[in-house]
Coordinates of C-alpha atoms in Angstrom, one line a residue:
Chain A
M1 CA -8.6 51.0 23.0
P2 CA -6.0 48.1 23.2
S3 CA -5.9 46.3 26.6
T4 CA -2.8 46.7 28.8
H5 CA -2.0 43.1 28.0
V6 CA -1.8 43.9 24.2
V7 CA 0.3 47.0 24.8
K8 CA 2.7 45.0 27.0
A9 CA 3.0 42.2 24.4
F10 CA 3.7 44.8 21.7
D11 CA 6.4 46.5 23.8
D12 CA 8.0 43.2 24.4
E13 CA 8.1 42.4 20.7
L14 CA 9.4 45.8 19.8
Q15 CA 12.1 45.5 22.5
T16 CA 13.1 42.1 21.0
V17 CA 13.6 43.8 17.6
I18 CA 15.6 46.6 19.1
S19 CA 17.8 44.2 21.1
K20 CA 18.6 42.3 17.9
I21 CA 19.7 45.5 16.2
I22 CA 22.0 46.3 19.1
Q23 CA 23.3 42.7 19.0
M24 CA 23.8 42.9 15.2
G25 CA 25.5 46.3 15.5
G26 CA 28.0 44.8 18.0
R27 CA 28.8 41.8 15.8
V28 CA 29.3 44.0 12.7
E29 CA 31.6 46.5 14.6
W30 CA 33.6 43.5 15.9
L31 CA 33.9 41.9 12.4
F32 CA 35.1 45.1 10.8
S33 CA 37.6 45.7 13.5
A34 CA 38.9 42.2 13.6
S35 CA 39.3 42.1 9.8
V36 CA 41.3 45.3 9.7
D37 CA 43.5 44.1 12.6
A38 CA 44.1 40.8 10.7
L39 CA 45.0 42.8 7.6
L40 CA 47.4 45.2 9.3
S41 CA 49.2 42.4 11.2
G42 CA 49.4 40.1 8.2
A43 CA 47.5 37.4 10.2
T44 CA 46.2 35.3 7.3
D45 CA 44.8 32.4 9.4
R46 CA 42.9 34.8 11.6
A47 CA 41.5 36.6 8.5
A48 CA 40.4 33.3 7.0
S49 CA 38.6 32.4 10.2
L50 CA 36.7 35.7 10.1
I51 CA 35.1 35.2 6.6
A52 CA 32.6 32.7 8.0
E53 CA 31.4 35.2 10.7
D54 CA 29.4 37.2 8.2
A55 CA 26.8 34.4 7.9
D56 CA 25.7 35.0 11.5
I57 CA 25.2 38.7 10.7
D58 CA 23.0 37.8 7.7
R59 CA 20.9 35.5 9.9
L60 CA 20.4 38.4 12.3
E61 CA 19.2 40.7 9.5
A62 CA 16.7 38.0 8.3
A63 CA 15.4 37.6 11.8
I64 CA 15.0 41.3 12.3
E65 CA 13.2 41.7 9.0
D66 CA 10.9 38.8 9.6
E67 CA 10.1 39.8 13.1
A68 CA 9.4 43.5 12.2
I69 CA 7.0 42.6 9.4
L70 CA 5.2 40.1 11.8
V71 CA 4.9 42.8 14.5
I72 CA 3.5 45.4 11.9
A73 CA 1.0 42.9 10.6
R74 CA 0.0 41.6 14.1
R75 CA -0.1 44.9 16.0
Q76 CA -0.8 47.5 13.3
P77 CA 1.3 50.1 15.1
V78 CA 1.2 53.8 14.2
A79 CA 3.4 56.9 14.8
T80 CA 6.5 56.3 16.8
D81 CA 6.0 52.6 17.1
L82 CA 5.8 52.2 13.4
R83 CA 8.9 54.4 13.1
D84 CA 10.8 52.2 15.5
L85 CA 10.0 49.1 13.4
F86 CA 10.6 50.8 10.0
S87 CA 14.0 52.2 11.1
A88 CA 15.0 48.8 12.6
V89 CA 14.5 47.2 9.1
K90 CA 16.4 49.9 7.4
I91 CA 19.3 49.9 9.9
A92 CA 19.5 46.1 9.8
S93 CA 19.9 46.3 6.0
E94 CA 22.7 48.9 6.4
L95 CA 24.4 46.8 9.0
E96 CA 24.2 43.7 6.8
R97 CA 26.1 45.7 4.1
I98 CA 28.7 46.7 6.6
G99 CA 29.1 43.1 7.6
D100 CA 29.6 42.2 3.9
L101 CA 32.3 44.8 3.6
G102 CA 34.0 43.5 6.7
K103 CA 34.0 40.1 5.1
T104 CA 35.5 41.6 1.9
I105 CA 38.3 43.1 4.0
A106 CA 39.0 39.7 5.6
K107 CA 39.1 38.1 2.1
R108 CA 41.6 40.6 0.8
A109 CA 43.6 40.2 4.0
V110 CA 43.9 36.5 3.2
L111 CA 45.2 37.2 -0.3
L112 CA 47.6 40.0 0.8
G113 CA 49.2 38.1 3.7
D114 CA 52.3 39.8 5.1
D115 CA 52.7 42.2 2.2
R116 CA 55.2 45.0 1.8
V117 CA 52.6 47.4 0.3
V118 CA 50.3 46.8 3.3
R119 CA 53.3 47.5 5.6
S120 CA 54.1 50.8 3.7
A121 CA 50.5 52.0 3.8
R122 CA 49.8 50.8 7.3
A123 CA 49.5 54.2 9.0
A124 CA 47.1 55.6 6.3
I125 CA 44.9 52.5 6.4
S126 CA 44.9 52.3 10.1
D127 CA 43.9 56.0 10.5
M128 CA 41.1 55.6 8.1
A129 CA 39.8 52.4 9.6
N130 CA 40.0 53.8 13.1
F131 CA 38.0 56.9 12.0
A132 CA 35.3 54.7 10.4
R133 CA 35.2 52.4 13.4
N134 CA 34.7 55.3 15.7
Q135 CA 31.9 56.6 13.5
L136 CA 30.2 53.2 13.6
K137 CA 30.5 53.0 17.3
T138 CA 29.1 56.5 17.8
V139 CA 26.1 55.8 15.6
L140 CA 25.3 52.6 17.4
D141 CA 25.4 54.6 20.7
A142 CA 23.1 57.2 19.1
Y143 CA 20.7 54.4 18.2
V144 CA 20.7 53.0 21.8
E145 CA 20.4 56.4 23.4
N146 CA 18.0 57.9 20.8
D147 CA 20.4 60.8 20.5
A148 CA 19.8 63.0 17.5
A149 CA 22.8 65.3 18.2
K150 CA 25.1 62.3 18.2
A151 CA 23.6 61.0 14.9
T152 CA 24.0 64.5 13.4
S153 CA 27.6 64.6 14.4
V154 CA 28.2 61.2 12.7
R155 CA 26.5 62.4 9.5
N156 CA 28.6 65.6 9.4
A157 CA 31.9 63.9 10.0
D158 CA 31.6 61.6 7.0
A159 CA 33.4 64.3 4.9
A160 CA 36.5 63.7 7.0
L161 CA 36.4 60.0 6.1
D162 CA 36.3 60.9 2.4
T163 CA 39.5 62.9 3.0
H164 CA 41.2 59.9 4.7
Y165 CA 40.1 57.8 1.8
T166 CA 41.6 60.2 -0.7
A167 CA 44.9 60.2 1.2
C168 CA 45.0 56.3 1.2
F169 CA 44.1 56.2 -2.5
R170 CA 46.8 58.7 -3.4
Q171 CA 49.4 56.7 -1.5
I172 CA 48.4 53.3 -3.0
L173 CA 48.4 54.8 -6.5
T174 CA 52.0 56.0 -6.0
Y175 CA 53.1 52.5 -5.0
M176 CA 51.4 51.2 -8.1
M177 CA 53.2 53.6 -10.4
E178 CA 56.6 53.1 -8.8
D179 CA 56.7 49.4 -9.4
P180 CA 54.4 47.3 -11.6
R181 CA 55.1 44.3 -9.3
N182 CA 53.0 46.1 -6.7
I183 CA 49.9 46.3 -8.9
S184 CA 48.2 43.1 -7.6
S185 CA 48.6 44.1 -4.0
C186 CA 47.6 47.6 -4.7
V187 CA 44.4 46.6 -6.4
H188 CA 43.5 44.6 -3.3
L189 CA 44.4 47.5 -1.1
L190 CA 42.4 50.0 -3.1
H191 CA 39.5 47.7 -2.7
V192 CA 40.0 47.6 1.1
A193 CA 40.2 51.4 1.2
K194 CA 37.0 51.7 -0.9
S195 CA 35.3 49.2 1.4
V196 CA 36.1 51.3 4.4
E197 CA 34.8 54.4 2.6
R198 CA 31.6 52.6 1.8
I199 CA 31.3 51.4 5.5
G200 CA 31.3 55.1 6.2
D201 CA 28.5 55.7 3.8
H202 CA 26.4 53.0 5.4
T203 CA 27.2 54.4 8.8
T204 CA 25.9 57.8 7.7
N205 CA 22.7 56.1 6.4
I206 CA 22.2 54.6 9.8
A207 CA 22.6 58.1 11.3
E208 CA 19.8 59.3 9.0
Y209 CA 17.5 56.5 10.2
V210 CA 18.4 57.2 13.9
L211 CA 17.3 60.8 13.1
Y212 CA 14.1 59.5 11.5
R213 CA 13.4 57.4 14.6
V214 CA 13.8 60.4 16.9
T215 CA 12.4 63.2 14.8
G216 CA 10.1 61.5 12.3
E217 CA 12.0 63.2 9.4
I218 CA 14.6 61.5 7.2
P219 CA 17.2 64.2 6.3
R220 CA 17.1 64.6 2.5
D221 CA 19.6 67.4 2.1
D222 CA 23.0 66.6 0.6
R223 CA 25.6 65.5 3.1
P224 CA 28.9 67.4 3.4
K225 CA 31.5 65.8 1.1
G226 CA 35.3 65.6 1.4
E227 CA 37.9 65.8 -1.4
A228 CA 37.0 63.3 -4.2
I229 CA 39.5 60.8 -5.5
E230 CA 38.5 62.0 -9.0
S231 CA 40.7 65.0 -8.5
V232 CA 43.7 62.8 -7.6
L233 CA 43.3 60.7 -10.7
A234 CA 42.7 63.7 -12.9
A235 CA 46.0 65.2 -11.6
E236 CA 47.8 61.9 -12.2
A237 CA 46.4 61.6 -15.7
H238 CA 47.6 65.2 -16.4
R239 CA 51.1 64.3 -15.2
A240 CA 51.3 61.1 -17.2
Chain B
M1 CA -15.2 45.5 8.2
P2 CA -13.8 48.4 6.2
S3 CA -16.2 50.2 3.8
T4 CA -15.9 49.9 0.0
H5 CA -14.9 53.5 0.1
V6 CA -11.9 52.8 2.4
V7 CA -10.9 49.8 0.4
K8 CA -11.0 51.8 -2.8
A9 CA -8.9 54.6 -1.3
F10 CA -6.3 52.1 -0.1
D11 CA -6.1 50.5 -3.5
D12 CA -5.5 53.9 -5.1
E13 CA -2.8 54.7 -2.6
L14 CA -1.1 51.3 -3.1
Q15 CA -1.3 51.8 -6.9
T16 CA 0.4 55.2 -6.6
V17 CA 3.3 53.6 -4.8
I18 CA 3.6 50.8 -7.3
S19 CA 3.4 53.2 -10.2
K20 CA 6.2 55.3 -8.7
I21 CA 8.4 52.1 -8.4
I22 CA 7.8 51.4 -12.1
Q23 CA 8.6 55.0 -13.0
M24 CA 11.7 54.9 -10.8
G25 CA 12.8 51.6 -12.4
G26 CA 12.5 53.1 -15.8
R27 CA 14.6 56.1 -14.9
V28 CA 17.3 53.9 -13.3
E29 CA 17.5 51.6 -16.3
W30 CA 17.7 54.6 -18.6
L31 CA 20.5 56.3 -16.5
F32 CA 22.6 53.1 -16.4
S33 CA 22.2 52.5 -20.1
A34 CA 22.9 56.1 -21.1
S35 CA 26.0 56.3 -18.8
V36 CA 27.5 53.1 -20.3
D37 CA 26.8 54.4 -23.8
A38 CA 28.5 57.7 -23.0
L39 CA 31.5 55.9 -21.6
L40 CA 31.9 53.5 -24.6
S41 CA 31.5 56.3 -27.2
G42 CA 33.8 58.7 -25.3
A43 CA 31.0 61.3 -25.1
T44 CA 32.3 63.4 -22.2
D45 CA 29.6 66.2 -22.5
R46 CA 26.8 63.7 -22.6
A47 CA 28.3 61.9 -19.6
A48 CA 28.6 65.2 -17.7
S49 CA 24.9 66.0 -18.3
L50 CA 23.9 62.6 -16.9
I51 CA 25.4 63.1 -13.5
A52 CA 22.6 65.4 -12.4
E53 CA 19.9 62.9 -13.4
D54 CA 20.5 60.9 -10.3
A55 CA 18.9 63.6 -8.1
D56 CA 15.5 62.8 -9.6
I57 CA 15.9 59.2 -8.8
D58 CA 16.7 60.1 -5.2
R59 CA 13.6 62.2 -5.0
L60 CA 11.5 59.3 -6.2
E61 CA 12.9 57.0 -3.6
A62 CA 12.1 59.6 -0.9
A63 CA 8.6 59.9 -2.2
I64 CA 8.0 56.2 -2.3
E65 CA 9.4 55.7 1.3
D66 CA 7.3 58.6 2.7
E67 CA 4.1 57.4 0.9
A68 CA 4.5 53.8 1.9
I69 CA 5.0 54.7 5.6
L70 CA 2.0 57.0 5.4
V71 CA -0.2 54.3 3.9
I72 CA 0.9 51.7 6.5
A73 CA 0.2 54.2 9.3
R74 CA -3.2 55.3 7.8
R75 CA -4.6 52.0 6.5
Q76 CA -2.9 49.4 8.8
P77 CA -2.7 46.9 6.0
V78 CA -2.0 43.2 6.6
A79 CA -0.9 40.2 4.6
T80 CA -0.4 40.8 0.9
D81 CA -1.1 44.6 1.1
L82 CA 1.6 45.0 3.7
R83 CA 3.9 42.9 1.6
D84 CA 3.3 45.1 -1.4
L85 CA 4.2 48.2 0.6
F86 CA 7.2 46.6 2.3
S87 CA 8.6 45.3 -0.9
A88 CA 8.1 48.7 -2.5
V89 CA 10.3 50.3 0.1
K90 CA 13.0 47.7 -0.2
I91 CA 13.0 47.8 -4.0
A92 CA 13.1 51.6 -4.1
S93 CA 16.2 51.4 -1.9
E94 CA 17.9 49.0 -4.3
L95 CA 16.9 51.1 -7.3
E96 CA 18.4 54.2 -5.6
R97 CA 21.7 52.4 -5.2
I98 CA 21.6 51.3 -8.9
G99 CA 21.0 55.0 -9.7
D100 CA 24.0 56.0 -7.6
L101 CA 26.2 53.4 -9.5
G102 CA 24.9 54.7 -12.8
K103 CA 26.0 58.2 -11.7
T104 CA 29.4 56.7 -10.7
I105 CA 29.8 55.3 -14.3
A106 CA 28.9 58.7 -15.8
K107 CA 31.5 60.4 -13.5
R108 CA 34.2 58.0 -14.6
A109 CA 33.2 58.5 -18.3
V110 CA 33.8 62.2 -17.9
L111 CA 37.3 61.6 -16.5
L112 CA 38.2 58.9 -19.1
G113 CA 37.0 60.8 -22.2
D114 CA 38.1 59.1 -25.4
D115 CA 40.6 56.8 -23.8
R116 CA 42.6 54.1 -25.5
V117 CA 42.2 51.6 -22.6
V118 CA 38.4 52.1 -22.9
R119 CA 38.6 51.4 -26.6
S120 CA 40.7 48.3 -26.0
A121 CA 38.3 46.9 -23.4
R122 CA 35.1 48.0 -25.2
A123 CA 33.8 44.6 -26.1
A124 CA 34.3 43.2 -22.6
I125 CA 32.7 46.2 -20.9
S126 CA 29.9 46.3 -23.4
D127 CA 29.0 42.6 -23.0
M128 CA 29.0 42.9 -19.3
A129 CA 26.9 46.0 -19.2
N130 CA 24.4 44.5 -21.7
F131 CA 24.0 41.5 -19.6
A132 CA 23.4 43.6 -16.4
R133 CA 21.0 45.8 -18.3
N134 CA 19.0 42.8 -19.5
Q135 CA 18.9 41.4 -15.9
L136 CA 17.5 44.8 -14.7
K137 CA 15.0 45.0 -17.4
T138 CA 13.8 41.4 -16.7
V139 CA 13.5 42.0 -13.0
L140 CA 11.4 45.2 -13.5
D141 CA 9.1 43.2 -15.8
A142 CA 8.9 40.5 -13.1
Y143 CA 7.8 43.2 -10.7
V144 CA 5.1 44.6 -13.0
E145 CA 3.8 41.1 -13.8
N146 CA 4.2 39.6 -10.4
D147 CA 6.2 36.8 -12.1
A148 CA 8.0 34.6 -9.7
A149 CA 9.6 32.4 -12.4
K150 CA 11.1 35.5 -14.1
A151 CA 12.4 36.8 -10.8
T152 CA 14.0 33.4 -10.1
S153 CA 15.7 33.3 -13.5
V154 CA 17.2 36.7 -12.7
R155 CA 18.5 35.5 -9.4
N156 CA 20.0 32.4 -10.9
A157 CA 21.7 34.3 -13.8
D158 CA 23.8 36.6 -11.5
A159 CA 26.6 34.0 -11.5
A160 CA 27.0 34.6 -15.2
L161 CA 27.5 38.4 -14.5
D162 CA 30.3 37.5 -12.0
T163 CA 32.0 35.6 -14.8
H164 CA 31.7 38.7 -17.2
Y165 CA 33.1 40.8 -14.4
T166 CA 36.1 38.5 -13.9
A167 CA 36.8 38.6 -17.6
C168 CA 36.8 42.4 -17.6
F169 CA 38.9 42.5 -14.5
R170 CA 41.5 40.2 -16.0
Q171 CA 41.7 42.2 -19.2
I172 CA 42.0 45.6 -17.4
L173 CA 44.7 44.2 -15.1
T174 CA 46.7 43.1 -18.1
Y175 CA 46.7 46.6 -19.6
M176 CA 47.8 48.0 -16.2
M177 CA 50.8 45.6 -16.1
E178 CA 51.7 46.2 -19.7
D179 CA 52.2 49.9 -19.3
P180 CA 52.2 52.0 -16.1
R181 CA 50.9 55.0 -18.1
N182 CA 47.6 53.0 -18.3
I183 CA 47.2 52.8 -14.5
S184 CA 45.0 55.9 -14.0
S185 CA 42.6 54.9 -16.7
C186 CA 42.6 51.3 -15.6
V187 CA 41.7 52.3 -12.0
H188 CA 38.7 54.2 -13.4
L189 CA 37.7 51.3 -15.6
L190 CA 38.1 48.7 -12.8
H191 CA 35.7 50.9 -10.8
V192 CA 33.2 51.0 -13.7
A193 CA 33.4 47.2 -14.0
K194 CA 32.9 46.8 -10.2
S195 CA 29.9 49.2 -10.4
V196 CA 28.3 47.1 -13.1
E197 CA 28.9 44.0 -11.0
R198 CA 27.3 45.7 -8.0
I199 CA 24.3 46.7 -10.1
G200 CA 23.9 43.0 -10.7
D201 CA 23.9 42.4 -6.9
H202 CA 21.2 45.0 -6.4
T203 CA 19.2 43.6 -9.3
T204 CA 19.3 40.2 -7.6
N205 CA 18.1 41.8 -4.3
I206 CA 15.2 43.2 -6.3
A207 CA 14.4 39.7 -7.6
E208 CA 14.3 38.5 -4.0
Y209 CA 11.8 41.2 -3.0
V210 CA 9.7 40.4 -6.1
L211 CA 9.7 36.7 -4.9
Y212 CA 8.7 37.9 -1.4
R213 CA 5.9 40.0 -2.8
V214 CA 4.5 37.0 -4.7
T215 CA 5.2 34.2 -2.3
G216 CA 5.5 35.8 1.1
E217 CA 9.0 34.3 1.6
I218 CA 12.4 36.1 1.1
P219 CA 14.8 33.5 -0.4
R220 CA 17.6 33.1 2.3
D221 CA 19.7 30.5 0.7
D222 CA 23.0 31.4 -0.9
R223 CA 22.8 32.5 -4.5
P224 CA 24.8 30.7 -7.2
K225 CA 28.2 32.5 -7.6
G226 CA 30.5 32.8 -10.6
E227 CA 34.3 32.8 -10.7
A228 CA 35.7 35.2 -8.2
I229 CA 38.3 37.8 -9.1
E230 CA 40.3 36.7 -6.1
S231 CA 41.5 33.7 -8.1
V232 CA 42.7 36.0 -10.9
L233 CA 44.7 38.2 -8.6
A234 CA 46.1 35.2 -6.7
A235 CA 47.3 33.8 -10.1
E236 CA 48.8 37.1 -11.0
A237 CA 50.6 37.4 -7.6
H238 CA 52.0 33.9 -8.1
R239 CA 53.3 34.9 -11.5
A240 CA 54.9 38.2 -10.4

C-alpha cells in the first residue's frame, strides 16, 4: 500500500495538471472572445496583436501532456486517477485546437479590417459566436465542478450551433451572389463562421471527456445535429 | 519482477492495440482515396455509399482508446511501453479526424456530381490529393517500421502541401469571380481543398507521435510552412 507521503505527492501532481487545464481553458476562451470582438469592431491592430497569443496556449498543452505522461509513468495510477490524467490530455488537445481556431479568426480579422460585408453580417456572426462562447464557458465550468449534467447540456446544445452556422452561411452566400466584389471578404467570413462551428465541435468533445472523467464512459452515440449547410447549397444550386 | 507470463500477456495486448492502429490507418487511407476518386470521376452513387464507411473508423478509434486505457490500468507500463500506448491513443484520434474529413469529401462529391468546375480544377485537386495520400501512406509505414527518418520527412514535406492548397484555392477563386453561377460549386470545392489541407495537418501530427514513440520526445518546434492563402486573398482584395 502506498504511503501517505506518496499519495499526497500524487495528489499534488494531479492538481497541477488540473490547474493547468483550467488556466489553459481560460486563455482559450479569452482568445476566442477577443478575436471575435476585434473582427466585429474592425480593430485590425488589436486582431494582429492577438495572433501571437496562441503560442502560449500551445506551450500549455505541451506542458500538460508532458506532465500527465510523467505522472502516469511515475505513479502508475489506476481507476479515477488514471481517468483524470487521460481526460486532461484529451481536453488539452481539444483546447489547443480551439486556440488555433481563435488565431484563425484573428488572422481573418486582420485581412477583413473594417469591411462592409462584416458590418452587414454582424448580428448573425455575433449571435453565433456568443452561443459558442457560452458553450465553451459552460463546459469549462462542468470540468471544474465535475458536473455531468452540465456537460450533457453542452453536448445536446451543439445542434443549435449548427443552426446558427447555417443561418450565417446562407447570409454570407447571398452577399457573394449579389456582388462578385464581395467574394474575397465572403470567403474570409465563411472561414470565420466555419471556425466558430468547429470550436463548437471541439467544445462538445470536451463535454464528452468531462462525462468520461465523471462516469468512466465516453458517450459513443451520435450527437444531435442541426440543419446542415449542404441543404442550403443544394437549394442554391437548384435555383441557379 | 513480473513473471514471463505477465510480460507475454502485456506484449499480446500491446500488439492488439498496434494492429488495430494499422488496420484503422488502412481504412482511413482507403476512404480518403475512394472519396477523392468518386469526386474526380463524378461518381455520385459511389460517393454516397462511402459516407457510411466512416462509422467503422469511429468504432475502431473507440476500441483503441478503450483497450489502451485498460492496458495502462491493468499493466501499469512504464517507459517505451507507456509511450507505445500513449502514441496509439493520439494517433487513433488523428486518424479519426482524417476519416471525418474523408467523409466530408464524399458528402461534397455527392452534392457536386458531374460538375464543370470540378472538371476544370481536376488536375489541381488531383495533384494535391495525391500528395496528401502519399504523405499519409508514408507516415503509416513510418509507424509500422518505427522509422524516425521517414516520420521527419513527412513532417518536413507538409509545407509543399500548403503550396498545393494555395494553387487550388487561387484557381477555384478565379472560377468564382468569373461567373457567379459557379459560386455554389466553388464553395463546395474550396471546402474539399481545405479538407485535404487539414488531412495533411493531421498526417503531420501523426508523424510527430511516431517520433515521440521512437525517440521519447514530441517535436515542439514550428513546422516549415508553405505560402498562405491569406496572401492570395489579400492580392485579390487589392485588385478588386
